[in-house]
Amino acid sequence: MFKKRSQLVRAPIQSKPLERVTSILGAGITWKGNISGSGGVRIEGAFEGDITLRGLLVVAESGRVTCPHIRANQVIIAGAVRGDITAKKVEIRSTGRVWGDVISEAFATEEGAFLRGKIRMEEQVDPGFPEAFKEQDSQNDATTELQIEPEE
């Protein structure tokens, strides 16, 4: 009359580590130089230079970025970006403004977002990280390294 319930066996879920912000360029700060490395960066001030980041880049509402070509795993824009973007995932929030072309696997915008440029969707995107980044990623190191070089 009553059957014994069979136990469900669940396979372990392979989850990739959550991308998070580990460094902040605060509001009121103006920086000219380069940002490269692994980890997450949130820009709340003004930045001019190159960005090559294996991780998350967030441009906050107060953030202003001028960069010939941003390369990152994930880019979230709520402020202003002038320059091209190559990333696996790009999101432009309602307050976000982008002047440049976007190459991405996944692209999302909120109502009110602004983009003046082309969007090219690809099945797979290689942001073009230097070999040193690729070696570090293959080691699956959980530490965060970030190099910020001021321009002289």
CSV table of N, CA and C in Angstrom, one decimal, residues 33 60 73:
chain,number,residue,atom,x,y,z
A,33,GLY,N,46.5,55.8,-16.1
A,33,GLY,CA,47.5,54.7,-16.1
A,33,GLY,C,46.9,53.4,-16.6
A,60,ALA,N,30.7,52.4,-11.8
A,60,ALA,CA,29.5,52.9,-11.0
A,60,ALA,C,28.9,54.1,-11.7
A,73,ASN,N,36.5,39.8,-18.0
A,73,ASN,CA,35.5,38.6,-18.1
A,73,ASN,C,34.1,39.2,-18.1
